[in-house]
Structure formats: C-alpha cells, structure tokens
XYZ file of C-alpha atoms in Angstrom:
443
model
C 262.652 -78.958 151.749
C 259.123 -78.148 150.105
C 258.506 -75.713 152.902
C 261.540 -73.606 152.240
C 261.118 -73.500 148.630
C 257.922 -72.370 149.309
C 258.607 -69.904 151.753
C 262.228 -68.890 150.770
C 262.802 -69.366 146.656
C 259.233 -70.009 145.054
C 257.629 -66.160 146.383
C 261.119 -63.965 144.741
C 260.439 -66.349 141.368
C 256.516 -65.566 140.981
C 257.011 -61.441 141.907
C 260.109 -61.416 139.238
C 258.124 -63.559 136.883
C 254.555 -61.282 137.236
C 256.152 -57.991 137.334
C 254.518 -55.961 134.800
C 257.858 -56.065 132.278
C 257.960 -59.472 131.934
C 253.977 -59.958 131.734
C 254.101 -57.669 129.323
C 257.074 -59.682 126.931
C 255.701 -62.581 127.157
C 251.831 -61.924 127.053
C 253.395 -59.755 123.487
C 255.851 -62.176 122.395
C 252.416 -64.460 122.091
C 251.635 -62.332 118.956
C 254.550 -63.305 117.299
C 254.110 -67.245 117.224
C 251.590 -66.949 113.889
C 254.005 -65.364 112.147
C 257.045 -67.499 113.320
C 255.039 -71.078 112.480
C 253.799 -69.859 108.921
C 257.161 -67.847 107.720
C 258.507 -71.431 108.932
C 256.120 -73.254 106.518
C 257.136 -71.268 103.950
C 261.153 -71.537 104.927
C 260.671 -75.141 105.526
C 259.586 -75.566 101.898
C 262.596 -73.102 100.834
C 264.679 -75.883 102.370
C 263.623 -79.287 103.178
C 265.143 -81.454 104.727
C 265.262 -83.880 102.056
C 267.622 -83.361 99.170
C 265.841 -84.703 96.225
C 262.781 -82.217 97.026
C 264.802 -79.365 97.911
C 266.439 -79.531 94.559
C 263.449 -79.674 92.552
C 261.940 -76.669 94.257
C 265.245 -74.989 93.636
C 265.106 -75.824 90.296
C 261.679 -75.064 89.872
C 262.207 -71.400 90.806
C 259.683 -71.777 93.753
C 262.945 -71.090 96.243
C 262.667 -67.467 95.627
C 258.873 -67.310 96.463
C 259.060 -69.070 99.693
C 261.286 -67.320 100.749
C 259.976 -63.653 99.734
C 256.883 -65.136 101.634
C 259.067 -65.859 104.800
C 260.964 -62.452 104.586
C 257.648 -61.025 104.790
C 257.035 -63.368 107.870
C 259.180 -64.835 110.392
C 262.425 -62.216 108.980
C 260.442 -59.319 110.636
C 258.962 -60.918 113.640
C 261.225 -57.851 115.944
C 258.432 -55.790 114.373
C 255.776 -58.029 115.443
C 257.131 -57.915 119.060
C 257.577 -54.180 119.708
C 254.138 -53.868 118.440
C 252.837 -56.518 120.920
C 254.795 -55.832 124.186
C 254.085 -52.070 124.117
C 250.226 -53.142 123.132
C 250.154 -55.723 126.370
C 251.812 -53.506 128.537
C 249.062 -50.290 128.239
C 246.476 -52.841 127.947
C 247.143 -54.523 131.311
C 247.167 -51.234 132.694
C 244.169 -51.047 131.480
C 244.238 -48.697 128.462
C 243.863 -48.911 125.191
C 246.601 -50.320 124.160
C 246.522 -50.101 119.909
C 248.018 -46.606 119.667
C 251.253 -47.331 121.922
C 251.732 -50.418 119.712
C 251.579 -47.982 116.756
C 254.199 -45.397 118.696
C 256.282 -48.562 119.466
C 257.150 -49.205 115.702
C 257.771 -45.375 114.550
C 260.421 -45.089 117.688
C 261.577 -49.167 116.589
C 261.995 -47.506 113.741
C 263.638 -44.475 114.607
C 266.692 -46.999 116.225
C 267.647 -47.809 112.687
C 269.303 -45.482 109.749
C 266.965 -44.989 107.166
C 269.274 -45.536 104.058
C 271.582 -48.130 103.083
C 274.932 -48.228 100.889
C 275.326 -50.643 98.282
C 278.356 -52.450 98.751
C 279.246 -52.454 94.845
C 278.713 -49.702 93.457
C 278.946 -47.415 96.563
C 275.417 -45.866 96.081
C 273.587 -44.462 98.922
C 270.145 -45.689 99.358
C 267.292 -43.600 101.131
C 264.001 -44.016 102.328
C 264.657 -47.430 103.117
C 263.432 -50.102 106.413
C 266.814 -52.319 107.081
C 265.447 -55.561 107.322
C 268.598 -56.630 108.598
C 267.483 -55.305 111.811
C 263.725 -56.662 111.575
C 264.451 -60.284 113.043
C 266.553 -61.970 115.030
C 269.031 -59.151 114.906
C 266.791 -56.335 116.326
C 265.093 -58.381 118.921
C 266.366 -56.783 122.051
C 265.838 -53.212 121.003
C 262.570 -54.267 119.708
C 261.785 -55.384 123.386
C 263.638 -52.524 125.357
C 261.679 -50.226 122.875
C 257.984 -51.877 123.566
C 258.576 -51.645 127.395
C 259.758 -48.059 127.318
C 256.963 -46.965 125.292
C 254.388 -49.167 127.527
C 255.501 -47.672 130.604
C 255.891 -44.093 129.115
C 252.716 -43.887 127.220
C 250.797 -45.490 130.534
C 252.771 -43.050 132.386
C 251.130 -40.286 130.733
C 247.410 -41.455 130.628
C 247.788 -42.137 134.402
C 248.519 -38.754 134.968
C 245.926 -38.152 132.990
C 248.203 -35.797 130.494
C 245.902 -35.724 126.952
C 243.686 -34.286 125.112
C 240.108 -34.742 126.201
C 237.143 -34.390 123.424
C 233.667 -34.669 124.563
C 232.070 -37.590 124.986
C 230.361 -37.713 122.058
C 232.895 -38.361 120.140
C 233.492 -41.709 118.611
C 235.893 -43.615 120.307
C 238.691 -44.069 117.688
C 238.922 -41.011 117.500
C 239.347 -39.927 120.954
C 242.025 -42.499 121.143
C 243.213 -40.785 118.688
C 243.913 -37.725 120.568
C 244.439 -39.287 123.442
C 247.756 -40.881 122.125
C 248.628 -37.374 120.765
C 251.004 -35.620 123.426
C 252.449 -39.137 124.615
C 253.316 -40.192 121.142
C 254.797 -36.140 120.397
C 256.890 -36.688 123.722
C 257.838 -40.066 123.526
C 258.853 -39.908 119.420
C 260.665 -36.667 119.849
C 262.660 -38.236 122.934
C 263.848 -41.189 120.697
C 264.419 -38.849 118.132
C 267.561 -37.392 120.454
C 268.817 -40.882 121.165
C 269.092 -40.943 117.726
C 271.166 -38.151 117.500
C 272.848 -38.803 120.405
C 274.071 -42.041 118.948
C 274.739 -40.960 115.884
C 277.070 -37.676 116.672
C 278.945 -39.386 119.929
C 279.279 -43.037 118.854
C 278.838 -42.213 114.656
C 276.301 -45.644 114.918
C 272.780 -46.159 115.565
C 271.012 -47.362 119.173
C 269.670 -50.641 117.702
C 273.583 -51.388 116.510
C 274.726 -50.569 119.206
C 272.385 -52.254 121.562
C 272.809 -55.281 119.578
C 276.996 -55.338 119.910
C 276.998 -54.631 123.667
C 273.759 -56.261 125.240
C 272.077 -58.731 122.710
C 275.542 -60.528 121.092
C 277.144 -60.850 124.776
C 273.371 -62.398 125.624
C 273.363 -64.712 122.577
C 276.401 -66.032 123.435
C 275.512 -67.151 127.186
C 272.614 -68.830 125.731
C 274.369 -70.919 123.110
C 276.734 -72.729 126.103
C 276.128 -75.985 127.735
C 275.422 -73.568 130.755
C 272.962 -72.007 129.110
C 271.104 -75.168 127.443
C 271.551 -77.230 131.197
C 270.146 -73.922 132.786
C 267.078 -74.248 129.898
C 267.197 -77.995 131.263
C 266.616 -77.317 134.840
C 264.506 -74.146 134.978
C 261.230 -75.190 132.928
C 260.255 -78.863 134.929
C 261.561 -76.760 138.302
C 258.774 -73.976 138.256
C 256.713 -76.959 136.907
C 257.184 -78.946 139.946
C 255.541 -76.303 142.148
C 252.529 -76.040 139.819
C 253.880 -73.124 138.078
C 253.672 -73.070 134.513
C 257.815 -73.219 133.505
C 257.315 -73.859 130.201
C 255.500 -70.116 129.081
C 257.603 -68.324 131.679
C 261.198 -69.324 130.397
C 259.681 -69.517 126.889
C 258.577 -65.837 127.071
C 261.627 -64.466 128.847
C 264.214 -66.574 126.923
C 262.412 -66.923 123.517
C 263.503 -63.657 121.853
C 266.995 -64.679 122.305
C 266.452 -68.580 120.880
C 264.937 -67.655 118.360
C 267.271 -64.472 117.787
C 269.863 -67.825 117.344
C 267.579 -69.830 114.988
C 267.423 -66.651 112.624
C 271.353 -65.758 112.812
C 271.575 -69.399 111.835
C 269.556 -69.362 108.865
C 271.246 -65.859 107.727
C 274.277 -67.682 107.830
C 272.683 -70.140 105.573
C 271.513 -67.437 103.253
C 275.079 -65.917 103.143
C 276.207 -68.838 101.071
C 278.414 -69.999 103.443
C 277.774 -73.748 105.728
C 275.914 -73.525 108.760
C 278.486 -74.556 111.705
C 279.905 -73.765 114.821
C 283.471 -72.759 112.806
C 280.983 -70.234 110.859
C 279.318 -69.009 113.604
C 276.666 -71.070 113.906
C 274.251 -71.571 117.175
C 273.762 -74.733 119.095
C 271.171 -73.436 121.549
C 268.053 -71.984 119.446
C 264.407 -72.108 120.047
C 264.148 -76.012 118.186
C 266.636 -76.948 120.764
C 264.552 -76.306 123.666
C 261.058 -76.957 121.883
C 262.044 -80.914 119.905
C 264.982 -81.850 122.628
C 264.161 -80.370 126.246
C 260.071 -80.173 126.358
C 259.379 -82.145 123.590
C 255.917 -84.500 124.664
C 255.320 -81.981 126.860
C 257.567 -80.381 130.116
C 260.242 -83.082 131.534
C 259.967 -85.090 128.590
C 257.061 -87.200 130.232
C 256.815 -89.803 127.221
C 258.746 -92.213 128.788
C 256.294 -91.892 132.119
C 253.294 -92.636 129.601
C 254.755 -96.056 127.604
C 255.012 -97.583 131.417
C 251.932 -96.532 132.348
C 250.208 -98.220 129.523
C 252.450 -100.722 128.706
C 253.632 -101.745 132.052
C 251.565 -100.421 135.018
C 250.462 -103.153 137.000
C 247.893 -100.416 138.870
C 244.686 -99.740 137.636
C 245.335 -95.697 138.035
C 248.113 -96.002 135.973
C 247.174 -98.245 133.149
C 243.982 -96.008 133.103
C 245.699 -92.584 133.105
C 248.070 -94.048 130.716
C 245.531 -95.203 128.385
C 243.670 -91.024 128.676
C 247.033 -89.776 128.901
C 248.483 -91.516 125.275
C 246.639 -89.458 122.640
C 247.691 -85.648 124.256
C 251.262 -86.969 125.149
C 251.861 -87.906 121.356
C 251.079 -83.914 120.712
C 252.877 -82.885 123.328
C 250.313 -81.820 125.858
C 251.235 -83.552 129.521
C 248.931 -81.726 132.029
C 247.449 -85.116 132.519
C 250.867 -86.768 133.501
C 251.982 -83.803 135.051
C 248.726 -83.480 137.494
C 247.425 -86.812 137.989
C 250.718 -88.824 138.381
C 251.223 -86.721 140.277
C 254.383 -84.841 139.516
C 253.235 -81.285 140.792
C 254.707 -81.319 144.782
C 256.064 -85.281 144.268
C 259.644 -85.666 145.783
C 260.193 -89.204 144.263
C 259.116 -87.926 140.580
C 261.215 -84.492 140.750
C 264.230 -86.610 140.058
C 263.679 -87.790 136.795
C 261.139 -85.150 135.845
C 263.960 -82.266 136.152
C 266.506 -85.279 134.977
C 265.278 -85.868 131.652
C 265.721 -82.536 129.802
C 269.182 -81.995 131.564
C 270.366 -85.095 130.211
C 268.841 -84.619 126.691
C 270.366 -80.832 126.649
C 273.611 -82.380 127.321
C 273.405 -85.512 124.547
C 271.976 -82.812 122.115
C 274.682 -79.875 122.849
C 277.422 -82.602 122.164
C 275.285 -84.399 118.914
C 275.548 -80.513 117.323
C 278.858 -78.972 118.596
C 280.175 -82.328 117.118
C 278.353 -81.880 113.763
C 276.563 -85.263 114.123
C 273.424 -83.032 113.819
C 273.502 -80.502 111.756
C 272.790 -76.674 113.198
C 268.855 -75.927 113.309
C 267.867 -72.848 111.257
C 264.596 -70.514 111.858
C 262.148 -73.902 110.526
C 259.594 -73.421 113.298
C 256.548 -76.220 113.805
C 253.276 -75.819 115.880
C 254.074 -76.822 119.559
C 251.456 -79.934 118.576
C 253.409 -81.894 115.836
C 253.973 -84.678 117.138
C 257.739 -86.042 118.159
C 260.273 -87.688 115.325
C 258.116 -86.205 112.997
C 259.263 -82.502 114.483
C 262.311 -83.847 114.495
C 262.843 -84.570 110.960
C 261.161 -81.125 110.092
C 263.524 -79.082 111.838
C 266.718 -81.114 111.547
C 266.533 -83.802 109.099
C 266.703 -87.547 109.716
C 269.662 -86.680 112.327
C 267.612 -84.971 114.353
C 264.492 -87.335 114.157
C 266.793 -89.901 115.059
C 268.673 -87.953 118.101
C 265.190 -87.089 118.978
C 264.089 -91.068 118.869
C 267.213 -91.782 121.239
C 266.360 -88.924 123.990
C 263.795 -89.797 124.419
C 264.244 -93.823 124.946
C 266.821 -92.396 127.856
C 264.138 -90.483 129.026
C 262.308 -93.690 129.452
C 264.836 -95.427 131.522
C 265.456 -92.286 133.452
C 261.611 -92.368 134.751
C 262.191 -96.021 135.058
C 262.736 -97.093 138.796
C 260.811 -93.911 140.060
C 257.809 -94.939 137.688
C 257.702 -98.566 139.221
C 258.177 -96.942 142.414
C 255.004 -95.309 142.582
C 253.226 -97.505 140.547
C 253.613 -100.548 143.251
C 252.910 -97.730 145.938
C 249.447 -97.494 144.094
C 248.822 -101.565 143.825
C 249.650 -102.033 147.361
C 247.090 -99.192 148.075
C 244.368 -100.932 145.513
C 244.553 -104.234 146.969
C 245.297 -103.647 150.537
C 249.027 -104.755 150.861
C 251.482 -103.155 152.993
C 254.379 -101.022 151.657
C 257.035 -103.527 152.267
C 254.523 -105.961 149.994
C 254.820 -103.284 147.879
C 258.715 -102.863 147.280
C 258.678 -106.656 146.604
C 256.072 -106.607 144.495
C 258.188 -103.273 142.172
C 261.695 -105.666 142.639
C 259.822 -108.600 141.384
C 258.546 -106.422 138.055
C 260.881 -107.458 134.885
C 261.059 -105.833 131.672
C-alpha cells in the first residue's frame, strides 16, 4: 500500500501542491496572519465571550474603538493578500517583487466601483474604497488578481520588456522603471474588464466573481463533506512526511476565513448569528480549535498515555519532552518520534481523530449547541480549552474538552499497541510476550 501511494497518489499531490500558483497563495496568504490575530484581539474585546464584560465595554463606549481598530485590521485582510501573493509570486521568480504587490492593489482596486449610494437618502457617494469588498467578501478576486498580476508582471521582466537606466542608478529607482510598462499594460487591461463588466453585465468583476465562483465555493466548504474532507486531508499528507497542515491551510484558508468574516458581518447586521440567518459552520476556528488543535491529528490524547501510561522507557521519555510543545500545539515530536510519519498501525487513529471531531463539531453547531464562530482569531500557540473559550465561549471550551477525551480513546488500543511492541524490544521479550503484556495493561 505505501509503495503505491508513493509511486501512484503522493508524486500528482506534491507537483499540484508546489506549482508556482499555489506557492505563491500560500507563501502570500502568510502575510496576512498579523493582521488576522491582532484585528482578532481587538474584535475579541468588541465581543467577549463573557456577558458581564462585554456589556461594560459596550457601555463604556470602548465597542466602537475596537472595532474601528479591527476594521482597519482583519476587515481588509483581501487587501493584505493581493498585495502578498502577487509580491511572492515575482519574488520566487526571482524579481523584485514590491512593485507587482503595489500593481496588485490599484487593479484589486479597479474590480470594485468607486462610489457608493446611501440607502436613505439616495445620495451618490464618490471617491470612495468599498470595504464591503476588503475582507472576507473580496477574497477570491483578491487571489485571482495577485496571481494574474504575478504571472503577468514576471511575464514581462522575463522577456526582458522595461525600461533599462544605467547602472548607476539607485536601485529603487530602477525598479521603479522597471515596473513601468508592466504596470501601464497590466492596469490598462483591468481597466477593460472593468468596462467590460460594467456595460455587458451592468456589475463589477469582484461582484460578480464573488456570486458565481466564491459563494458556490463557500458553500461546499461549510458541508459535513467539506469539514470530513478538512478531516482527512491535513493528517493524510502528514502521514507521508508532508507538511498537511500549511498546504490545506494555505489553499483552503481564504475561503474559512472568508466564512468566519461573513459570520461576524452577520453579527454586525444586528441580526443572530445562525444557520437560519445564514450563518457558517465550517470557518477557519473550526479547523484550527476542533480538527488540528494540539497539533495535526489531534495527538494530545497520544501524549497523556505516553506520560501517564507508557510502560516503555521511549515513551514515558518522549512523553515527558513531548508535554510542554503539545499543550501549545506543536506535535513534530509525536508526529516524528512515535513514529507516525510512514506507521500503518498509527494512520488509523491519527487520520481518525479529526474526522470524528469534524463530525461531533458540525452536529454541536448546525444544532445550535455551540454557537456559530465569528472572525475572533488566536495565535496557532494558545493553548487548548483556553482557545476554545476565546473563540466560542464556554460551549466551545467545553466541546473542545470532550474531542479531545475521544481523541484519547481513539489512539487508545493503537497507543498500547506500540508501546508493548517497544517493552518487548527493551527487555528482550518476544512479540507474542508482547501482546500479553498490552492485554494485561488496565486503565
């Protein structure tokens, strides 16, 4: 079986996963996550999770600062990404990769109208950036837009089609000029879409890209398809070594977290955040605090054996290393030295775990016993129950508290397994010693 996965499905996964595209969203997507983690300080504070304080900051007047704070933030991380995945995508290439960032956002925001109509009073607005297409809304244009303009702008300096200044010119501004007949070329193309869109459809690109591609995409996502697909994909690249977690997370992160912003826009619309409303089950909190929380297969449970059970010396000592980083979600230790990586008998449970947990968490939310998560973001580090309760409440520290006891008794037999395979090994007893010794073990 590990030979044909090797030969026949792993080698189509890693050239998909390192064409330049999807290099280039998710090495730029990676210049988002400062934003997203402090606008979610600040939208956190707008709304925690505990009634008594979120009244008194209400009442305070400190709401309305938070949140200007996190609408300068998180609300227009779409801008953030253009800028980064057209950056990555000329730097890779090995360019300079600053001015197609910079071309990115004028042709981002050349997808959007440029004046607004107030709904009362019927006044048109000019000279205006929508920032109703800035976040989650405008995500997949934003990307679209920083891959075109990566791959047109390299196309040009490739070819070697720029103005040259001598060479004693300083280097910003040759780049400069160097940027100047892509970005007239590229800017003046989007500039048709524009009007293409605008005279055949009487819309705008980024609209329109969002009604036909990204709500169609949003909605596959947020299924129990799409969270058991989530499930299986990140501990399945992780069991060949490959690193699952940044690879989904960069391809499929635009979209969760596209969901955790509609969510808290519904929130901001005055209306309550459920699944009648159109709220989203399957956001970027879902995968982060319910299907790789502790780390990639949920390896907590393979940790509280190891140092609370093991009868091996391997495993009570990698337990004992392992503890600390496990607690803040880092499991390369687990993963690695278990092993995991290229282990039949640990696949099971390791690719079991978040599958299950996606399933009890889809049902905890689509049933309201959890409420919806919003865009409240924490640093991949905080540790578990307490990420739990900062995203979700109690509820979802206490959801989070029960996924991860299954978890435990999911890694259970295959745990002991291995672990009497490694004490017959330590003191010379034969396998079938072994199996006794793992059916004799009671907790």
């Amino acid at each position: 079986m590990n030979e044909w996965i090797n030969e026949k499905v792993l080698p189509p996964v890693l050239k998909f996963v390192n064409t330049k595209p999807i290099t280039a969203l998710r090495n730029g997507m990676l210049y988002t996550m400062p934003f997203t983690i402090v606008g979610s300080v600040f939208l956190l504070l707008a709304n925690f999770p505990v009634t008594a304080v979120s009244e008194w900051v209400n009442n305070s007047g400190l709401a309305v600062y938070f949140n200007q704070a996190y609408g300068a933030s998180f609300a227009i991380m779409a801008i953030f990404a253009v800028v980064g995945i057209a950056y990555s995508y000329v730097k890779d290439e090995g360019f300079e990769g600053l001015p197609a960032g910079m071309i990115a956002l004028v042709i981002f925001l050349l997808t959007m109208r440029s004046d607004v109509t107030d709904a009362e009073s019927g006044v048109v607005i000019g000279n205006v950036i929508d920032k109703g297409w800035t976040g989650g809304q405008g995500m997949i244009s934003a990307i679209l837009v920083g891959l075109f303009v990566g791959w047109g702008y390299t196309w040009f300096l490739k070819r070697d089609i720029r103005i040259k200044l001598p060479e004693q010119v300083p280097d910003n501004v040759a780049n400069s000029f160097t940027a100047l007949i892509p970005a007239a070329v590229l800017i003046t193309f989007a500039m048709l879409v524009y009007i293409f869109f605008d005279a055949v459809f009487s819309t705008t690109m980024i609209q329109w890209i969002y009604e036909v591609i990204q709500s169609p995409m949003q909605g596959v996502t947020d299924s129990l398809g799409g969270a058991l697909m989530l499930g299986f994909l990140v501990p399945f690249l992780w069991f060949f070594g490959v690193h699952g977690s940044t690879i989904v997370g960069g391809i499929m992160g635009p979209i969760l977290q596209a969901n955790s912003l509609a969510n808290t826009e519904i929130l901001e619309s005055g209306k309550a955040l459920t699944v009648a409303n159109g709220g989203h089950i399957v956001t970027q909190q879902f995968l982060d605090q319910f299907m790789t929380v502790t780390g990639a297969g949920m390896t907590i449970g393979v940790v509280m054996f190891m140092v609370f059970f093991a009868k091996s010396a391997q495993f009570k000592q990698l337990g004992r290393l392992s503890l600390a980083p496990a607690i803040f979600n880092i499991n390369e230790p687990i993963i690695f030295a278990t092993p995991i990586v290229m282990n039949p008998i640990m696949a099971i449970p390791f690719i079991a775990t978040p599958v299950v947990s996606g399933v009890i968490t889809y049902f905890a939310l689509y049933t309201g016993l959890v409420p919806l998560f919003t865009a409240v973001q924490v640093p991949w580090t905080t540790p578990p129950i307490i990420s739990g309760f900062l995203v979700g409440g109690w509820q979802a520290a206490l959801l989070q508290t029960f996924v991860l006891a299954i978890g435990f008794f999911i890694y259970l037999p295959f745990v002991k397994k291995i672990d009497a395979m490694n004490y017959a090994q330590e003191n010379d007893l034969s396998f079938a010693e072994a199996d006794q010794l793992e059916e004799s073990q009671v907790l």
